[in-house]
Coordinates of C-alpha atoms and ligand atoms in Angstrom, one line a residue:
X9 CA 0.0 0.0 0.0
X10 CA 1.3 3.7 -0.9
X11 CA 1.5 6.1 2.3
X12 CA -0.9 8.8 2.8
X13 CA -1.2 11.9 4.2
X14 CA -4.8 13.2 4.5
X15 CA -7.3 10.7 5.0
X16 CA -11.0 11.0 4.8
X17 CA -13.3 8.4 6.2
X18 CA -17.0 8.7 6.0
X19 CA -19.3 6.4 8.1
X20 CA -23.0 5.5 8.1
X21 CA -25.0 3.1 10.3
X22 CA -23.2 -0.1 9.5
X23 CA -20.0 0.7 11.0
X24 CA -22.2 1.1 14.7
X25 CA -24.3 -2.3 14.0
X26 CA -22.3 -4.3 16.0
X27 CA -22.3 -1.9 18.5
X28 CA -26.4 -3.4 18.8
X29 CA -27.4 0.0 17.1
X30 CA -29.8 -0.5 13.6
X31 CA -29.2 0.2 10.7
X32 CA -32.0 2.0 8.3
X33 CA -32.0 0.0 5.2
X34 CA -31.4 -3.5 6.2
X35 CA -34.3 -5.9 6.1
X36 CA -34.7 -5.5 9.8
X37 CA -33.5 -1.9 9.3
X38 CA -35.3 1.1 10.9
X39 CA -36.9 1.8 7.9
X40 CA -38.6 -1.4 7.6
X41 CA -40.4 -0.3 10.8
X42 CA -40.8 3.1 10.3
X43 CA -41.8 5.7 7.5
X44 CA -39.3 8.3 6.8
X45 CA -41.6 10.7 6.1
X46 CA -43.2 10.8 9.3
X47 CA -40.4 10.8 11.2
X48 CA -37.2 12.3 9.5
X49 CA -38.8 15.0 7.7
X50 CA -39.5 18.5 8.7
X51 CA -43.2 18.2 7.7
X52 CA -43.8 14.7 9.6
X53 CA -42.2 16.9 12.9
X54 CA -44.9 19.7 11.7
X55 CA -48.0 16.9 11.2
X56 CA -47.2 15.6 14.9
X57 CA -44.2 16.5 16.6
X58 CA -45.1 14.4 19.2
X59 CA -44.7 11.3 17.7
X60 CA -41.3 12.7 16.0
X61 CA -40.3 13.2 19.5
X62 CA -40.9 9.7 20.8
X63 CA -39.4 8.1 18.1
X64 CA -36.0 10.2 18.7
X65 CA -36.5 10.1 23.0
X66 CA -36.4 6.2 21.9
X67 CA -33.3 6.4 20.0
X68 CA -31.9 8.6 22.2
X69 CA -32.4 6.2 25.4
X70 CA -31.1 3.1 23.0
X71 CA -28.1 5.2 22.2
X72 CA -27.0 5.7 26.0
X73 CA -26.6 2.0 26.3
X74 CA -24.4 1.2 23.5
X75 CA -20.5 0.9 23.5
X76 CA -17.7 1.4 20.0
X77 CA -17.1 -1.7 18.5
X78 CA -13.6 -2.3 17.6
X79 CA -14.1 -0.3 14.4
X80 CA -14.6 2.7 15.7
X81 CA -11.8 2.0 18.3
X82 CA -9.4 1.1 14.8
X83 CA -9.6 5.0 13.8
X84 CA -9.4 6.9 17.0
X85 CA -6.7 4.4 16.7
X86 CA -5.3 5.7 13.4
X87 CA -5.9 9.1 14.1
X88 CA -4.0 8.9 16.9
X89 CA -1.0 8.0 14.8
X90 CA -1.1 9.3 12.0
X91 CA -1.9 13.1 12.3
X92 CA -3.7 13.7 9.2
X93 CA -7.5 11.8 9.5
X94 CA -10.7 13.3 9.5
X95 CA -14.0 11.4 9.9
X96 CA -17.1 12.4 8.7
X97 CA -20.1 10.5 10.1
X98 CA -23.9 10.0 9.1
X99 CA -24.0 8.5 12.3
X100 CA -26.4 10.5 15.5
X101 CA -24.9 8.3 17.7
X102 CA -22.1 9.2 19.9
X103 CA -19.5 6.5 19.2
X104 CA -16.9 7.9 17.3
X105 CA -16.4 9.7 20.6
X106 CA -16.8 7.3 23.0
X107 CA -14.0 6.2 21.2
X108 CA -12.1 8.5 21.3
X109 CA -12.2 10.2 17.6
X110 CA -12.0 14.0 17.8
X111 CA -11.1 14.9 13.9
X112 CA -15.4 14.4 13.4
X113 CA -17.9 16.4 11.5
X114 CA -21.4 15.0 12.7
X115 CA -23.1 15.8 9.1
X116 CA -26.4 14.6 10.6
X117 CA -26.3 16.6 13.5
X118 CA -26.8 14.6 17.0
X119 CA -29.0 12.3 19.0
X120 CA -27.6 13.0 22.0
X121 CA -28.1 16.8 21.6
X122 CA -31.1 19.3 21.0
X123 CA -31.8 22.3 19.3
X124 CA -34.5 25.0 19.9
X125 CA -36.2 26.2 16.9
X126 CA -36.7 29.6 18.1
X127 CA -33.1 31.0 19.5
X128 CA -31.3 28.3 17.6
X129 CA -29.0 27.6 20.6
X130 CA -27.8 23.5 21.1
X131 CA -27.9 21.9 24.1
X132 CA -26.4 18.3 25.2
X133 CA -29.8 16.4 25.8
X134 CA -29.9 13.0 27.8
X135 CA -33.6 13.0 28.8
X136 CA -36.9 12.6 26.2
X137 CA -37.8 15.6 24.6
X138 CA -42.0 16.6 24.4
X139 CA -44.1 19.3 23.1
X140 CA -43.9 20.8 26.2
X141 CA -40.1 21.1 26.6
X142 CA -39.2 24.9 27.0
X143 CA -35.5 25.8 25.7
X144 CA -33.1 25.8 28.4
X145 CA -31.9 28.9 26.5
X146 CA -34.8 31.4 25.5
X147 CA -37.4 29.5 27.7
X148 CA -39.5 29.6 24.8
X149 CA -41.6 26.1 25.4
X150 CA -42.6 23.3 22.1
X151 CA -39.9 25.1 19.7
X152 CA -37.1 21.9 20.8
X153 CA -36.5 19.4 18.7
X154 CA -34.1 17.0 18.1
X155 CA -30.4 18.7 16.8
X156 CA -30.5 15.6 13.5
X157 CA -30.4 16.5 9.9
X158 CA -34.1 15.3 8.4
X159 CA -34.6 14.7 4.7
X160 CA -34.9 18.0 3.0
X161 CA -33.0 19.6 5.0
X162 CA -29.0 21.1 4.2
X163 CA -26.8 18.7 6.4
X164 CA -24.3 20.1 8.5
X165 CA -20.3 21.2 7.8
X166 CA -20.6 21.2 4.1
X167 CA -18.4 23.9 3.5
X168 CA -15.7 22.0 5.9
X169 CA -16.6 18.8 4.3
X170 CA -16.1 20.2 0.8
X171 CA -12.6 21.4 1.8
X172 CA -11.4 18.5 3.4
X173 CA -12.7 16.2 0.2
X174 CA -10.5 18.6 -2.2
X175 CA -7.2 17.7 -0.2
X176 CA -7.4 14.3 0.8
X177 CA -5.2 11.7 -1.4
X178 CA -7.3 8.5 0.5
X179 CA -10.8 8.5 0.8
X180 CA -12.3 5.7 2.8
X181 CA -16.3 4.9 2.8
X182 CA -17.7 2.6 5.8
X183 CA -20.9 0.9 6.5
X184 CA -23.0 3.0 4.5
X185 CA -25.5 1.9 1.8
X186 CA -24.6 4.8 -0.2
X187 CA -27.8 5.9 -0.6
X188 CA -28.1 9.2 0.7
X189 CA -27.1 12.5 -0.5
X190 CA -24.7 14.7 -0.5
X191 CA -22.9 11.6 1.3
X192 CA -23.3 9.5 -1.5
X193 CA -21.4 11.8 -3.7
X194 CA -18.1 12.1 -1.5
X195 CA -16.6 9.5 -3.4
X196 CA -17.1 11.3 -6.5
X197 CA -15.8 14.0 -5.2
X198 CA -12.5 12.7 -3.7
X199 CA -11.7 10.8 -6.9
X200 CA -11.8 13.9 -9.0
X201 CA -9.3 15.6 -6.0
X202 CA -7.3 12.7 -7.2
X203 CA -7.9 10.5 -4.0
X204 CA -7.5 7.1 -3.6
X205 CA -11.1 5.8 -3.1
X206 CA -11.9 2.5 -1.2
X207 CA -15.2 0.9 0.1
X208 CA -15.1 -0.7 3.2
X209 CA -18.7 -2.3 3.9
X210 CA -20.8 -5.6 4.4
X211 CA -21.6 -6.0 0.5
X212 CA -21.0 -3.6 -2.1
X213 CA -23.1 -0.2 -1.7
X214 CA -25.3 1.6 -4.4
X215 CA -22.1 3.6 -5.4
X216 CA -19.5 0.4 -5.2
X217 CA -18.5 1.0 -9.0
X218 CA -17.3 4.2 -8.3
X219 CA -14.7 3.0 -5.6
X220 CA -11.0 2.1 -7.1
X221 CA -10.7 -0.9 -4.2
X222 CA -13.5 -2.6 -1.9
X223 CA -13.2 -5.3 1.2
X224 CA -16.7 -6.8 2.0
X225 CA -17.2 -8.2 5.6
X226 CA -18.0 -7.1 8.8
X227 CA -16.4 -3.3 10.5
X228 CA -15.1 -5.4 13.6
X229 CA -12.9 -7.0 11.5
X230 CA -12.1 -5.1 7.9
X231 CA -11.6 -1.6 9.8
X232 CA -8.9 -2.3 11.9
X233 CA -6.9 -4.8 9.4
X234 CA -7.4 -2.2 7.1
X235 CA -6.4 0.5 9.7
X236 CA -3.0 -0.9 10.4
X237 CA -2.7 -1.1 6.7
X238 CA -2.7 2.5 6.7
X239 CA -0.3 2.7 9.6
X240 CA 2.3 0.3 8.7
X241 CA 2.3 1.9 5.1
X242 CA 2.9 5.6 7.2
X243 CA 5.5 4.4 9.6
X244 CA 8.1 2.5 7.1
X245 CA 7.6 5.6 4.7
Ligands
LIG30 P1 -28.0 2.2 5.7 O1 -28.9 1.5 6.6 O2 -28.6 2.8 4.5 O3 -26.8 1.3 5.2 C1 -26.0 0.6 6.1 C2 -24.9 -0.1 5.3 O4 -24.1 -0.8 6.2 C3 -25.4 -1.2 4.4 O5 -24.8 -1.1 3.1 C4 -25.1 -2.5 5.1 O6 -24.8 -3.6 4.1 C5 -23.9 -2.1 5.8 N1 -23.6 -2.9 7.0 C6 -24.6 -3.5 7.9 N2 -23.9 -4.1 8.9 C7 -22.6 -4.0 8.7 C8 -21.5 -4.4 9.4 N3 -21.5 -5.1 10.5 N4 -20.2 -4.0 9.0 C9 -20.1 -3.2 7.8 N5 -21.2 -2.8 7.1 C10 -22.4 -3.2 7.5 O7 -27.3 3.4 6.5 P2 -26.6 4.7 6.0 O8 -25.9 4.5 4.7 O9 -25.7 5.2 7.2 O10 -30.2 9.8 7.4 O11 -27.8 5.7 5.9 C11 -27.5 7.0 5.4 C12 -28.6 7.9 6.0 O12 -29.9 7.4 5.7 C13 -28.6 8.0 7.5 O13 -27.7 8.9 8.1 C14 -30.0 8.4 7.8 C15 -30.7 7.5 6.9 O14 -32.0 7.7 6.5 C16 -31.2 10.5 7.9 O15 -32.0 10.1 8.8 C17 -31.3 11.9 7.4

């Protein structure tokens, strides 16, 4: 493998599923369960925000309990030694930091986090949110909602996330169906920086034909063999 200096990794849902947290499109995936438009979308929060906030206070709760798997433990792991990483995840979840990852741009926004509508201030948010929450902030009450990214809706960083995609020479994609947009794209993106482009996932993703190498199998094990890759590559350079 050729060394490289600026890295960027972009994760979605698979890389936390062995953590016990679901994915969305897998047979048994959250959207199997649940209709996107009635609970990712700013009109479903609109229609009844109520049940928009039970279905987050649920997620929320689910992701207190959870632990990082030894993926996201491989690239605290490489960002600790190599100096030049950057994750950007689709993830809500907080694992990237639990790990111990602090080069992260949450494009998604947060579970673990709220945001009022009205004053537009953030605040770190363990409990369920209602209708009846007041802003910790303005005091203003029903105007908090949960600080995620919905469909239709501009995610978060771009302008970081562009920059960071025009310098990188390796850009890594992980447990993401490939979907989604502007994620989807990244790839794109990175390859016409000139980046080396690699798919790291379960099964080949929507966008697999776009990536220049691919290793199918689970995170716990292709991350961190592929992490110390990366490093061993770095080091002898
Ligand atoms: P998806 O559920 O669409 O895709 C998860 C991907 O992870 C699939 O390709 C699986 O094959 C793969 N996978 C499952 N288990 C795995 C494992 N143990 N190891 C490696 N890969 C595994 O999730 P995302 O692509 O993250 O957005 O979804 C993107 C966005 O769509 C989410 O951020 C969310 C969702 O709707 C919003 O809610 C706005």
């Amino acid at each position: 493998m050729a060394s490289y200096d600026r890295i960027v990794i972009l994760t979605g849902a698979g890389l936390s599923a062995e953590s016990g947290v679901s994915t969305f499109r897998d047979p048994n995936g959250i959207w199997a369960k649940y209709d996107w438009r009635d609970v990712a979308t700013p009109e479903g929060f609109a229609k009844n925000p109520q049940a928009v906030h039970e279905f987050y206070n649920m997620r929320r709760r689910s992701h207190a309990e959870v632990k990082p798997n030894a993926a996201h433990l491989a690239l605290a792991h490489l960002e600790a030694n190599h100096g030049g990483v950057t994750i950007i995840t689709q993830n809500v979840d907080a694992l990237h930091e639990a790990a111990g990852s602090t080069s992260l741009i949450h494009m998604h926004g947060q579970a673990l986090q709220a945001l009022c509508a009205k004053c537009q201030h953030r605040h770190p948010w363990r409990d369920d949110l209602s209708i009846e929450t007041a802003c910790p902030s303005c005091k203003v009450v029903g105007a908090m909602r949960p600080d995620v990214v919905w469909f239709g809706e501009i995610p978060y960083h771009m302008e970081r996330i562009s920059g960071v995609l025009r310098n990188c020479d390796l850009f890594i994609s992980i447990g993401t169906s490939g979907n989604v947009y502007p994620a989807a794209g990244f790839v794109a993106e990175a390859r016409a920086s000139g980046a080396h482009t690699v798919e790291l996932n379960l099964e080949p993703s929507e966008g697999a034909s776009l990536f220049q190498e691919a290793i199918y199998g689970p995170a716990t094990q292709v991350v961190p063999a592929y992490v110390e890759k990366i490093l061993s590559a770095h080091n002898n350079y």
